[in-house]
Amino acid sequence: MRGDAPVVLEARGITKRFPGVLANEQVSLTLQHGEVLALLGENGAGKTTLMNILYGLYQQDAGEVLVRGKPVRMRGPSAAIRHGIGMVHQHFMLVPVFTVAENIILGAETSRGPLLDMAAARRHIHELSQRHNLAVDPDALVKDLSVGQQQRVEIIKALYRNATILILDEPTAVLTPQETDELFVIIRSLTAQGVSVIFITHKLREVLALADRIVVLRRGRVVGETRPREASERSLAEMMVGRSVILQVEKQTAHPGATVLALEQLSLNDDRGQQVVNALTLDVRAGEVLGLAGVQGNGQTELVEAITGLRPVRAGRVLIDGQDYTGAAPRRISESGCAHVPEDRQEDGLVLGYSVADNLVLNTYYVAPFAHGIVRDGQAVLHHAEQLVAQYDVRTPNVTTSVAALSGGNQQKVIIARELSREVRLLIAAQPTRGIDVGSIEFIHQQIIAARDRGTAVLLVSAELDEIMALADRIAVIYHGRIVATLPATSASREQLGLLMAGAQPEHL
Amino acid sequence: MERAKPPKVDLWGRGRALLRAALIPTTAVLIALLIGALIIALSGANPLIAYSALFEGGLGSTRAFARTLEKATPLIFGGLAVALAFKGGLFNIGAQGQLLLGAIFAAYIGFAFQGLPPVLHSALALLVGALLGALWAAIAGLLKAFTGAHEVITTIMLNFVAFNLTDWLADGPWKDRAPGNIVARTPKVAAAAALPNLGGIPLGMILAALVALAVWWLIWRTTSGFELRTVGQSPSAARYAGIPVRQITVLAMVTSGFLAGLGGAVETLGVVGRFQPGFNAGLGFNAITVALLARTNPLAVIPAALLIGAMQAGASRMQFSSGVASEIIDVIQALILFFVAADSIIHGVLRIKPDDGEHVALSSGWGA
Amino acid sequence: MQITGSIARAATQRTRWLTGGLLGALAILILVAYARAPQATTAVLTSTIRQSTPIILGALAGIMCERSGVVNIGIEGMMLIAAFLGFLVNVWTGNLLLAILGALLAGGIVGAFHALMAISLKVDQIIAGTVINILALGFTGYFYQQGLTTQGKLVPVEIPLLSSIPLLGPVLFANPPITYLSLVLIIVIHLLLFRTRWGLRTRAIGEHPAAADTVGIAVNRMRYINVIIGGMLAGLAGGFLSLESVGSFERNMTNGRGFVALAVMIFGKWTPFGAWGGALLFGFANTMQSQIQFMQNRLPPWLAWVGQLPPQFIGMLPYLLTIAVLAGFVGRARPPAALGKVYEKE
């Protein structure tokens, strides 16, 4: 494509070791002027580590980085910024309580005398957003912005520092399909002005749509390089995982039974007291997977918390099997047969300092056989753990290992095992496969479908539209705390869902 | 994949684990003593003479050892109080105030009710003292659970309030009106309320050891202990698992206060025989040193308390025979606390890897 | 309005009206009191300002540390050690300026020690603060010798002209040096935090250290410096106690003021002026506490019972007030998001 364009950034033989993990092994790649280089790999393949090395956040153990042909020692992000490298992290590096302008100038402030010169900063930001067609309000607080807008702030932040090499780490993870398209337009206009872009992702479709060149990383090593027109989703998936991958989850048609979970006119506030769920009505039936699609922050988190008893209900009712559980204690709801896979597994789903065995009884430690009266039965807990570890394929040295030592995929399997190993009528799964490896994703998807086939009602909340489309029998789209549409999965298209997620009225589709 | 073998009682392994666990505290104590010696030397005295006098006074004779036991007993209760709260993610700096309340109410029951049968009288006095300690701690527990006010500040403030309150009681309504008494103190407790010695060992010490066992069992063998530890490790995971976090927080504080109050009662009934303001000042801080030196293990609290108790018992002897101010003990204790808390230094010195076990984070902001 | 968007926005119109109204009411109240009893009012206000000096300095120390993300419950100990060292320098040299420098230096050193524990050694920050408090009691106890006599203390300096304004003059412009300095520092630290590059970066590392790191800000180095500055402010508070207020050293003379300062910091939502309001409240409570004993016979009949209270109950007042303030305000104010967390890259 641009085979003759000069190389602006090169990594040679980068090796990076963390305790117990070889994150990058002899990784080499080049970035040419004005191209989009896609760095493809599954979660944990070492993409982010490599980029953090290029950006000076980590120091490599071996190998070298060259900027425009000259070897450079990146001692820190300042060095990278000085060499014209900018990075937009997967988890935005913005201070929520600061304004847009404060976030952008942070670390590159202009002062007049001892005091900050905010007027000059505002002028410069305005100019940049005009030139690159990136509209932002410099005086808005970042916490009040949508994810898409925050991403724009991040890009301006890099441009404010005169970045000519831009690293985007999983930039589409939280965007709707349409926002993703808009981002692609922005990226293209940046490359047209001479910016070179490294685009990190594990989404095959996007790679094919945007990239000029593709480098695939697996277990810390470069396993291949290709171009979009020479590759297909299937060939890329195989390269990424190292075996053939089933792109579709195999499942039979659902046989939905009676309604298990019914939400009636539910209204909820968030932690700041703002109403985030607005007279929402929804039901999930036995033996079906209802996928709740929506852009992050439209009330999904609060909704799940309210169903599981973790958040007070302002108005409306939560019914499980026809019984009113509105405002009931989390334990009562759990005992009614409601399983919950929380979206933040390390913070809410597990006690990281506890063993695998104790984590497997985190919500059943007080019942027989794990306790008699108030006395715990350690043997029963261990025995239970041995069984589940085998049944759910949890890779751990033994059941007394601290769960913190497990990989993300195995941690998630511990939660799935705990939640599905008891009598369950209803499964609430929030982001069940976020950030884990493909093998674990496949396993967890199978478990969810198996639960459905046993007659469990499943409410699946996911930011990954692909996951929703793969697993759900019906799809409900949430926007600003309301269900804007509920469609059968077979008839829903990505584009349609994307528009609904962005607030389009269903009758206009 | 490896399967865990059915756990066997592995005495050798346990012995090694015990040694390993004792390594850090022991090293911390040794380094602290070394620095203490340096300070003594710098202020112009001979550290060897000072330390040998300290040893003499703490462990050199039967009488010295009896004094050590006497000093160690309330430290065990205080240490257990702090350690238990710690397991629940709470830092109880208020053992001092809870102990004062426990002490004065035990004294009141002890002197106000004459003619009760001996066992009953002392048991009643102990119980009331412990309950008052629990009540006092409950204030901080409730404030933490329902307003988010951090227990470190509230318990310290409650210490000052308790100090004023007990001072008033001992100088006002409950003052010893015996002719000739002008100081603030309560009358002596009835003989039936006093704690006797059993076979030469003070009953209070035996009680302390039994309570340490009970606390260990509670924390490691019961569902309540599991709930306590879960809340301490991760309040949010506890909430998600259906554990009532606020309730556990209050309960942990109450139990902690109960232990501290019991310590005050034991001290009053077993050693002092009445309540006097200003007795055992600084116990709250010493209890923290004991708990952290024991790495919050209830059974290890006993040796830790004996060590600190011995230092306190020997301090006056040291001051008398070497001229080193007894406050050097406080400096050494603070240094011990520092080296136990900053165990990464000792890991570095001994070139051992830190163990990744359970860790409680106390300072995640100011609650709420 | 260009006073850094964030505070301008945080103070909504309603709270601004409320604050303004309260301040107005307070001003009227003071004027009425002054009209009826000029001398007593002046005395009470003067004492309020001076009693609040160590509290506001302690709170400013807390603000500097906590805005950068480090919890500091060791302010009490920092104050105590600094009070002691300031006192010692005064005893040795008789030079009060050197004594103040001694107190500042002591505070700075203990601050550096706290930073070492909290940042480099990754000790739990609450425990690190406790180590300092215990160490301070031990050290000052061990090195304190009875019978050391000071060579004078800092005395009020009247500012010509300004001090002759009625009411305001004696209250604000006839103070001893550290009290003046504390008033200036409130303004300086406010400007530092909200209008300068240093302040923007300090607040950033307290809220989101990773974000600051990715734009090249040396998070831990900045935390060190802020905690050391905080230590020096606490040192100044200690210097106030031994060099300006009492003029001597007493064991544990801080008496919980370091903890009161933390409550005041929370009350003031981690802002210098807010904390000043809280500190004045405590200064007023302390003043009343000492006044009640003198006024026993002159209290109006409906307040006579106050005069009958045992002194211990009056002694509890500031501590109960601290608890009430903490319980009432801690949930409403949002602490810096990264407070108490060690920053590590991996």
mmCIF file of C-alpha atoms in Angstrom, chain C residues 107-289:
data_model
loop_
_atom_site.group_PDB
_atom_site.id
_atom_site.type_symbol
_atom_site.label_atom_id
_atom_site.label_comp_id
_atom_site.label_asym_id
_atom_site.label_seq_id
_atom_site.Cartn_x
_atom_site.Cartn_y
_atom_site.Cartn_z
ATOM 1 C CA GLY C 107 7.780 18.944 60.751
ATOM 2 C CA GLY C 108 9.396 18.582 57.338
ATOM 3 C CA ILE C 109 11.583 15.703 58.470
ATOM 4 C CA VAL C 110 8.691 13.830 60.038
ATOM 5 C CA GLY C 111 6.695 14.560 56.885
ATOM 6 C CA ALA C 112 9.467 13.004 54.830
ATOM 7 C CA PHE C 113 9.370 9.990 57.136
ATOM 8 C CA HIS C 114 5.633 9.663 56.563
ATOM 9 C CA ALA C 115 6.166 9.919 52.823
ATOM 10 C CA LEU C 116 8.856 7.260 53.023
ATOM 11 C CA MET C 117 6.512 4.872 54.807
ATOM 12 C CA ALA C 118 3.397 5.658 52.804
ATOM 13 C CA ILE C 119 4.916 5.957 49.337
ATOM 14 C CA SER C 120 8.151 3.999 49.186
ATOM 15 C CA LEU C 121 7.642 1.316 51.835
ATOM 16 C CA LYS C 122 3.926 0.996 51.031
ATOM 17 C CA VAL C 123 2.932 0.794 54.663
ATOM 18 C CA ASP C 124 -0.804 1.202 55.112
ATOM 19 C CA GLN C 125 -1.109 4.961 55.457
ATOM 20 C CA ILE C 126 -3.300 4.860 58.545
ATOM 21 C CA ILE C 127 -0.738 2.692 60.275
ATOM 22 C CA ALA C 128 2.096 4.909 59.082
ATOM 23 C CA GLY C 129 0.355 7.850 60.734
ATOM 24 C CA THR C 130 -0.104 5.856 63.915
ATOM 25 C CA VAL C 131 3.599 5.004 63.950
ATOM 26 C CA ILE C 132 4.338 8.735 63.839
ATOM 27 C CA ASN C 133 1.914 9.513 66.637
ATOM 28 C CA ILE C 134 3.372 6.852 68.904
ATOM 29 C CA LEU C 135 6.931 7.733 67.978
ATOM 30 C CA ALA C 136 6.236 11.380 68.769
ATOM 31 C CA LEU C 137 4.937 10.556 72.238
ATOM 32 C CA GLY C 138 7.921 8.312 72.901
ATOM 33 C CA PHE C 139 10.590 10.677 71.596
ATOM 34 C CA THR C 140 9.294 13.808 73.229
ATOM 35 C CA GLY C 141 8.771 11.892 76.455
ATOM 36 C CA TYR C 142 12.274 10.443 76.432
ATOM 37 C CA PHE C 143 14.150 13.598 75.555
ATOM 38 C CA TYR C 144 12.073 15.995 77.616
ATOM 39 C CA GLN C 145 13.731 17.057 80.806
ATOM 40 C CA GLN C 146 11.983 18.832 83.607
ATOM 41 C CA GLY C 147 13.182 22.275 84.448
ATOM 42 C CA LEU C 148 14.157 23.573 81.032
ATOM 43 C CA THR C 149 13.134 27.179 80.862
ATOM 44 C CA THR C 150 12.279 29.020 77.697
ATOM 45 C CA GLN C 151 13.546 32.389 76.751
ATOM 46 C CA GLY C 152 10.324 34.182 75.958
ATOM 47 C CA LYS C 153 7.622 33.634 73.432
ATOM 48 C CA LEU C 154 6.241 35.282 70.329
ATOM 49 C CA VAL C 155 4.196 38.354 71.155
ATOM 50 C CA PRO C 156 1.467 40.200 69.263
ATOM 51 C CA VAL C 157 2.618 42.744 66.708
ATOM 52 C CA GLU C 158 0.251 45.594 65.989
ATOM 53 C CA ILE C 159 0.116 46.680 62.404
ATOM 54 C CA PRO C 160 0.082 50.483 62.389
ATOM 55 C CA LEU C 161 -3.195 52.121 61.309
ATOM 56 C CA LEU C 162 -4.980 48.854 60.536
ATOM 57 C CA SER C 163 -4.919 47.801 64.172
ATOM 58 C CA SER C 164 -6.801 50.910 65.213
ATOM 59 C CA ILE C 165 -9.891 50.026 63.196
ATOM 60 C CA PRO C 166 -12.598 49.242 65.732
ATOM 61 C CA LEU C 167 -13.352 45.521 66.169
ATOM 62 C CA LEU C 168 -11.410 44.366 63.072
ATOM 63 C CA GLY C 169 -8.194 46.022 64.209
ATOM 64 C CA PRO C 170 -7.641 44.189 67.467
ATOM 65 C CA VAL C 171 -9.070 40.923 66.080
ATOM 66 C CA LEU C 172 -7.156 40.713 62.796
ATOM 67 C CA PHE C 173 -4.268 43.178 62.944
ATOM 68 C CA ALA C 174 -2.810 42.784 66.412
ATOM 69 C CA ASN C 175 -1.791 39.149 66.353
ATOM 70 C CA PRO C 176 1.423 37.300 67.010
ATOM 71 C CA PRO C 177 3.483 36.243 63.949
ATOM 72 C CA ILE C 178 2.410 32.621 63.444
ATOM 73 C CA THR C 179 -1.246 33.618 63.596
ATOM 74 C CA TYR C 180 -0.641 36.218 60.864
ATOM 75 C CA LEU C 181 1.246 33.645 58.879
ATOM 76 C CA SER C 182 -1.600 31.154 59.129
ATOM 77 C CA LEU C 183 -4.046 33.711 57.744
ATOM 78 C CA VAL C 184 -1.734 34.407 54.814
ATOM 79 C CA LEU C 185 -1.181 30.696 54.239
ATOM 80 C CA ILE C 186 -4.908 30.072 53.825
ATOM 81 C CA ILE C 187 -4.901 32.398 50.818
ATOM 82 C CA VAL C 188 -1.559 31.170 49.491
ATOM 83 C CA ILE C 189 -2.548 27.521 49.602
ATOM 84 C CA HIS C 190 -5.906 28.240 48.048
ATOM 85 C CA LEU C 191 -4.175 29.952 45.121
ATOM 86 C CA LEU C 192 -1.535 27.254 44.950
ATOM 87 C CA LEU C 193 -4.093 24.466 44.720
ATOM 88 C CA PHE C 194 -6.582 26.004 42.352
ATOM 89 C CA ARG C 195 -4.711 28.505 40.220
ATOM 90 C CA THR C 196 -1.230 27.139 39.621
ATOM 91 C CA ARG C 197 0.384 24.367 37.653
ATOM 92 C CA TRP C 198 1.593 22.755 40.872
ATOM 93 C CA GLY C 199 -1.938 22.720 42.246
ATOM 94 C CA LEU C 200 -3.466 21.260 39.097
ATOM 95 C CA ARG C 201 -0.898 18.482 39.138
ATOM 96 C CA THR C 202 -1.311 17.903 42.855
ATOM 97 C CA ARG C 203 -5.054 17.509 42.492
ATOM 98 C CA ALA C 204 -4.542 15.241 39.487
ATOM 99 C CA ILE C 205 -2.279 12.834 41.359
ATOM 100 C CA GLY C 206 -4.798 12.723 44.194
ATOM 101 C CA GLU C 207 -7.648 11.942 41.863
ATOM 102 C CA HIS C 208 -6.172 9.798 39.120
ATOM 103 C CA PRO C 209 -2.436 9.173 39.476
ATOM 104 C CA ALA C 210 -2.264 6.949 36.407
ATOM 105 C CA ALA C 211 -3.643 9.774 34.254
ATOM 106 C CA ALA C 212 -1.020 12.108 35.654
ATOM 107 C CA ASP C 213 1.691 9.542 35.058
ATOM 108 C CA THR C 214 0.747 9.102 31.408
ATOM 109 C CA VAL C 215 1.288 12.804 30.751
ATOM 110 C CA GLY C 216 4.729 12.656 32.302
ATOM 111 C CA ILE C 217 4.052 13.864 35.844
ATOM 112 C CA ALA C 218 6.285 12.167 38.420
ATOM 113 C CA VAL C 219 3.511 11.047 40.753
ATOM 114 C CA ASN C 220 5.522 9.769 43.668
ATOM 115 C CA ARG C 221 8.000 12.614 43.649
ATOM 116 C CA MET C 222 5.172 15.126 43.770
ATOM 117 C CA ARG C 223 3.534 13.205 46.577
ATOM 118 C CA TYR C 224 6.769 13.288 48.544
ATOM 119 C CA ILE C 225 7.061 17.025 48.193
ATOM 120 C CA ASN C 226 3.441 17.651 49.103
ATOM 121 C CA VAL C 227 3.645 15.456 52.184
ATOM 122 C CA ILE C 228 6.832 17.229 53.256
ATOM 123 C CA ILE C 229 5.150 20.617 52.801
ATOM 124 C CA GLY C 230 2.250 19.238 54.813
ATOM 125 C CA GLY C 231 4.686 18.190 57.523
ATOM 126 C CA MET C 232 6.121 21.703 57.626
ATOM 127 C CA LEU C 233 2.652 23.182 58.011
ATOM 128 C CA ALA C 234 1.982 20.772 60.875
ATOM 129 C CA GLY C 235 5.380 21.823 62.217
ATOM 130 C CA LEU C 236 4.266 25.434 62.171
ATOM 131 C CA ALA C 237 1.177 24.419 64.123
ATOM 132 C CA GLY C 238 3.438 22.756 66.669
ATOM 133 C CA GLY C 239 5.608 25.856 66.765
ATOM 134 C CA PHE C 240 2.502 27.902 67.478
ATOM 135 C CA LEU C 241 1.765 25.774 70.530
ATOM 136 C CA SER C 242 5.192 25.873 72.136
ATOM 137 C CA LEU C 243 6.456 29.246 70.926
ATOM 138 C CA GLU C 244 3.417 31.452 70.598
ATOM 139 C CA SER C 245 0.508 30.099 72.607
ATOM 140 C CA VAL C 246 2.030 28.495 75.701
ATOM 141 C CA GLY C 247 5.638 29.556 75.417
ATOM 142 C CA SER C 248 6.824 26.261 76.813
ATOM 143 C CA PHE C 249 6.553 22.537 76.201
ATOM 144 C CA GLU C 250 4.283 20.118 78.007
ATOM 145 C CA ARG C 251 3.938 16.384 77.477
ATOM 146 C CA ASN C 252 1.313 15.602 74.846
ATOM 147 C CA MET C 253 0.500 19.295 74.586
ATOM 148 C CA THR C 254 -1.242 18.814 71.235
ATOM 149 C CA ASN C 255 -4.141 17.154 73.047
ATOM 150 C CA GLY C 256 -5.853 15.782 69.967
ATOM 151 C CA ARG C 257 -5.627 18.979 67.915
ATOM 152 C CA GLY C 258 -4.108 17.054 65.035
ATOM 153 C CA PHE C 259 -7.204 14.895 64.843
ATOM 154 C CA VAL C 260 -9.528 17.858 65.213
ATOM 155 C CA ALA C 261 -7.670 19.354 62.253
ATOM 156 C CA LEU C 262 -8.498 16.310 60.153
ATOM 157 C CA ALA C 263 -12.175 16.602 61.000
ATOM 158 C CA VAL C 264 -12.013 20.278 60.068
ATOM 159 C CA MET C 265 -10.353 19.408 56.766
ATOM 160 C CA ILE C 266 -13.202 17.042 55.932
ATOM 161 C CA PHE C 267 -15.754 19.634 57.089
ATOM 162 C CA GLY C 268 -14.147 22.098 54.691
ATOM 163 C CA LYS C 269 -14.299 19.591 51.828
ATOM 164 C CA TRP C 270 -10.530 19.664 51.448
ATOM 165 C CA THR C 271 -10.504 23.406 50.654
ATOM 166 C CA PRO C 272 -8.490 25.975 52.646
ATOM 167 C CA PHE C 273 -11.339 28.445 53.147
ATOM 168 C CA GLY C 274 -13.827 25.744 54.039
ATOM 169 C CA ALA C 275 -11.404 24.353 56.584
ATOM 170 C CA TRP C 276 -10.884 27.827 57.970
ATOM 171 C CA GLY C 277 -14.595 28.048 58.656
ATOM 172 C CA GLY C 278 -14.403 24.777 60.561
ATOM 173 C CA ALA C 279 -11.305 25.860 62.437
ATOM 174 C CA LEU C 280 -13.001 29.085 63.527
ATOM 175 C CA LEU C 281 -15.921 27.045 64.817
ATOM 176 C CA PHE C 282 -13.523 25.070 66.977
ATOM 177 C CA GLY C 283 -11.688 28.191 68.017
ATOM 178 C CA PHE C 284 -15.003 29.601 69.151
ATOM 179 C CA ALA C 285 -15.925 26.419 71.036
ATOM 180 C CA ASN C 286 -12.549 26.421 72.796
ATOM 181 C CA THR C 287 -12.931 30.077 73.667
ATOM 182 C CA MET C 288 -16.376 29.495 75.130
ATOM 183 C CA GLN C 289 -15.019 26.563 77.070
#
